Amino acid sequence: MSRPVISEIPTGPVAVPDVVAALAGDDTVTPVWRNELGGLTFRLEGGRGATRYAKWVAAGTPEIDLPGEAERLIWARRWVTVPRVVEHGTDADGAWLVTEAVPGLSAVDPRWSAAPATAATAAAAIGRGLRLLHDALPVDRCPYEWSVDRRLVRADERIADGEGPADRFPEHRHLGLAEARARIGAPPPVDRLVVCHGDACVPNTLLHEDGTFAAHVDLGSLGVADRWADLAVAAWSLECNYGDPGYDGVLYDAYGIAPDPERAAYYRLLWDMA
């Protein structure tokens, strides 16, 4: 999964949106994440209350729905460990979502990528955590969906906006537009419908100090879909974050499933285009 970094920990100055500064009050505001669409996450800490995280995105950013994420967090929290929503809102400049911190370290913390043994521990925890999520969240009670049909609509919008092979990950750039669209238009049979995380990349899993699974964050796309929509992307992101293509097998073993190259390839291409 080799591609220029599209989400990262900020290393330079970051302008704090006015609403985030107001929400912080006397807390120290630390930028902790920036995604490819300009969305920002800040840690608010040091005041008399609990540490919080504030996500902010500029108005008119179609890929990020913070009010929708707030709804999903509130719904999922009945069954699994996810951040508690403190408040959320929108104004003319953008949208924000404030959540309480959940104990745990991000799975992209350097301690996990420092050595093969710790990376393997993290990969296993990500797999177990994903299985816990899929088993715990009730499909028949979930009001959200992340179906192929819905995602194909977004893929077609991106194509209409002029996106093409150069905008994809390197492993997909050899596919012409017509061939790539035909492939995502022919999904494999559903393996098992679950409530998917929707963005099961490594950074969205938190781990305890001992390397066991702690919680999930960033559930803005949570919804019912084939479990391989999550599994394919989770396993794919391990190489990008831990630098070795062999950790996907560790994740699959911990989840309790055999590799499925056909479904993995399909959902990775769909992710790339949608």
XYZ file of C-alpha atoms in Angstrom:
274
model
C 0.000 0.000 0.000
C 2.488 2.597 -1.168
C 1.097 6.083 -1.617
C 1.995 9.627 -0.541
C 0.874 10.295 3.032
C -2.729 11.507 2.953
C -3.365 11.689 6.701
C -0.704 12.587 9.219
C 0.281 14.002 12.580
C 0.899 17.725 11.951
C 4.535 18.741 12.296
C 4.228 22.492 11.670
C 1.990 25.307 12.862
C -1.746 24.651 12.602
C -4.318 27.442 12.709
C -6.893 26.665 15.383
C -10.456 27.375 14.173
C -12.278 29.943 16.280
C -14.920 27.488 17.409
C -12.268 25.015 18.634
C -10.536 27.776 20.588
C -13.864 28.698 22.165
C -14.642 25.073 23.028
C -11.209 24.662 24.607
C -11.589 27.520 27.069
C -8.564 27.326 29.365
C -7.462 23.943 28.039
C -4.238 23.498 26.097
C -4.996 22.898 22.420
C -2.716 20.440 20.610
C -3.194 19.477 16.939
C -2.921 15.691 16.679
C -4.185 14.743 13.204
C -4.786 16.216 9.763
C -6.478 14.310 6.945
C -6.182 14.733 3.191
C -9.407 16.746 3.035
C -8.240 19.357 5.506
C -10.092 17.944 8.504
C -8.305 18.584 11.800
C -8.322 16.892 15.186
C -7.156 18.639 18.357
C -6.555 17.365 21.876
C -7.990 19.641 24.570
C -6.455 19.053 27.981
C -5.075 20.643 31.114
C -8.220 22.242 32.462
C -10.373 20.963 35.268
C -12.323 18.544 33.096
C -11.464 15.324 31.293
C -9.262 15.322 28.215
C -11.333 15.789 25.077
C -10.778 15.589 21.342
C -12.264 18.143 18.966
C -12.656 17.321 15.274
C -13.265 20.168 12.843
C -13.898 20.250 9.099
C -14.535 23.190 6.794
C -18.023 23.738 5.416
C -18.650 22.080 2.054
C -16.412 19.039 2.599
C -18.603 16.207 1.267
C -16.504 13.273 2.490
C -16.752 14.110 6.203
C -20.103 14.178 8.009
C -19.422 15.074 11.654
C -23.101 15.307 12.672
C -23.553 11.837 11.174
C -20.514 10.576 13.053
C -21.954 11.908 16.309
C -25.159 9.941 15.686
C -23.212 6.773 14.930
C -21.042 7.074 18.036
C -24.086 7.523 20.246
C -25.754 4.496 18.633
C -22.692 2.201 18.744
C -21.744 3.107 22.304
C -24.594 0.931 23.598
C -22.654 -2.186 22.601
C -18.965 -1.328 22.098
C -16.262 0.958 23.454
C -16.152 4.174 21.435
C -15.678 7.805 22.475
C -18.555 9.520 24.288
C -19.956 12.500 22.412
C -19.723 15.708 24.440
C -21.165 18.077 21.850
C -21.290 18.785 18.140
C -22.526 21.506 15.849
C -22.168 23.456 12.625
C -21.825 27.069 11.575
C -21.019 28.982 8.391
C -17.346 28.009 8.594
C -17.614 24.304 9.283
C -18.656 21.503 11.601
C -17.201 20.197 14.858
C -17.458 17.171 17.085
C -16.119 16.982 20.632
C -15.653 13.613 22.342
C -14.171 12.437 25.616
C -10.806 10.726 25.379
C -10.835 6.933 25.525
C -7.941 5.298 27.412
C -5.496 3.769 24.964
C -2.750 4.456 22.460
C -3.306 4.768 18.730
C -2.180 1.714 16.809
C 0.071 4.059 14.791
C 1.988 5.072 17.924
C 5.731 4.512 17.229
C 5.969 1.897 19.950
C 4.026 -0.545 17.773
C 5.976 0.019 14.552
C 9.372 0.039 16.275
C 9.960 -3.714 15.896
C 8.382 -6.686 14.110
C 7.227 -8.261 17.375
C 5.324 -5.194 18.539
C 3.864 -4.622 15.071
C 2.626 -8.216 15.009
C 1.066 -7.702 18.444
C -0.729 -4.607 17.167
C -1.882 -6.333 13.982
C -3.399 -9.142 16.046
C -5.141 -6.648 18.328
C -6.603 -4.835 15.326
C -7.977 -8.129 14.012
C -9.476 -9.092 17.366
C -10.949 -5.646 17.836
C -12.582 -5.748 14.425
C -14.097 -9.158 15.181
C -15.449 -7.854 18.493
C -17.040 -4.912 16.697
C -18.593 -7.064 13.985
C -19.960 -9.582 16.503
C -21.295 -7.002 18.981
C -23.153 -4.495 16.805
C -26.635 -5.735 15.817
C -27.253 -5.639 12.069
C -31.034 -5.780 12.475
C -31.016 -2.693 14.719
C -28.559 -0.590 12.739
C -30.131 2.420 10.985
C -27.045 3.066 8.864
C -25.767 1.371 5.724
C -22.464 1.362 3.883
C -23.584 -0.667 0.910
C -21.814 -1.154 -2.385
C -24.647 0.647 -4.192
C -24.288 3.711 -1.988
C -20.519 3.769 -2.448
C -20.807 3.368 -6.205
C -22.777 6.622 -6.285
C -19.826 8.378 -4.668
C -17.386 6.696 -7.056
C -19.390 7.993 -10.012
C -19.413 11.491 -8.512
C -15.636 11.419 -8.258
C -15.326 10.185 -11.840
C -17.625 12.997 -12.986
C -15.363 15.451 -11.144
C -12.450 14.301 -13.282
C -10.689 11.813 -11.049
C -8.830 9.064 -12.841
C -5.973 6.543 -12.533
C -3.479 9.145 -11.277
C -5.669 9.715 -8.210
C -5.533 6.067 -7.153
C -3.094 4.002 -5.148
C -0.177 2.742 -7.292
C -1.491 -0.820 -7.445
C -4.639 0.392 -9.199
C -3.205 2.976 -11.577
C -2.713 0.474 -14.389
C -6.477 0.095 -14.680
C -8.196 2.282 -17.222
C -11.261 4.179 -16.086
C -13.723 1.893 -17.875
C -12.091 -1.285 -16.570
C -11.872 -0.009 -12.994
C -15.514 1.105 -13.014
C -16.590 -2.247 -14.453
C -14.750 -4.100 -11.703
C -16.340 -2.214 -8.837
C -19.699 -2.592 -10.556
C -19.451 -6.381 -10.243
C -19.105 -7.097 -6.505
C -18.484 -10.610 -5.194
C -21.285 -12.342 -3.271
C -21.690 -11.120 0.288
C -19.740 -13.238 2.767
C -21.412 -11.952 5.964
C -23.327 -8.764 6.603
C -22.132 -6.934 9.715
C -22.138 -3.400 11.009
C -18.836 -2.217 9.560
C -16.581 0.416 11.072
C -16.350 2.130 7.689
C -12.731 3.287 8.048
C -10.915 0.376 9.647
C -7.408 1.656 8.886
C -4.738 1.200 11.552
C -4.964 4.745 13.038
C -8.597 4.201 14.022
C -7.845 1.441 16.545
C -6.695 2.194 20.102
C -4.616 -0.313 22.059
C -3.905 -0.792 25.754
C -0.334 -0.484 27.060
C 0.052 -4.262 26.815
C -0.927 -4.272 23.142
C -4.454 -5.611 23.555
C -7.433 -4.011 21.855
C -8.954 -0.994 23.629
C -11.433 0.868 21.394
C -12.340 2.186 17.963
C -12.504 5.828 16.889
C -13.616 7.713 13.761
C -16.884 5.945 13.004
C -18.235 8.482 10.524
C -18.986 5.852 7.866
C -20.265 3.106 10.181
C -22.994 1.056 8.559
C -24.171 -2.364 7.405
C -21.993 -3.985 4.735
C -20.071 -7.156 3.980
C -17.401 -7.655 6.630
C -14.767 -7.734 3.880
C -15.375 -4.020 3.294
C -13.630 -3.539 6.661
C -11.256 -6.492 6.585
C -9.766 -5.663 3.199
C -8.888 -2.102 4.177
C -7.693 -2.968 7.690
C -5.263 -5.580 6.359
C -4.203 -3.316 3.474
C -3.289 -0.472 5.806
C -0.905 -2.596 7.879
C 1.826 -2.456 5.240
C 1.551 1.316 4.991
C 1.793 1.777 8.746
C 4.123 -1.056 9.763
C 6.242 -1.420 6.626
C 5.894 -5.148 6.029
C 3.367 -6.916 3.782
C 3.245 -9.984 6.029
C 1.085 -8.654 8.850
C -2.198 -9.151 7.013
C -2.070 -12.859 7.831
C -1.665 -12.009 11.514
C -4.771 -9.814 11.373
C -6.824 -12.483 9.560
C -5.771 -15.175 12.050
C -6.691 -12.966 15.013
C -10.056 -12.147 13.445
C -10.661 -15.838 12.753
C -10.984 -15.882 8.981
C -9.055 -17.252 6.019
C -7.649 -14.827 3.431
C -9.981 -14.101 0.520
C -7.911 -12.442 -2.229
C -10.921 -11.854 -4.498
C -12.974 -9.985 -1.927
C -9.928 -8.139 -0.596
C -9.009 -6.922 -4.082
C -12.557 -5.834 -4.816
C -13.066 -3.827 -1.640
C -9.651 -2.183 -1.898
C -10.430 -0.930 -5.383
C -13.865 0.231 -4.231
C -12.238 2.065 -1.315
C -9.786 3.719 -3.670
C -12.466 4.929 -6.066
C -15.269 5.758 -3.624
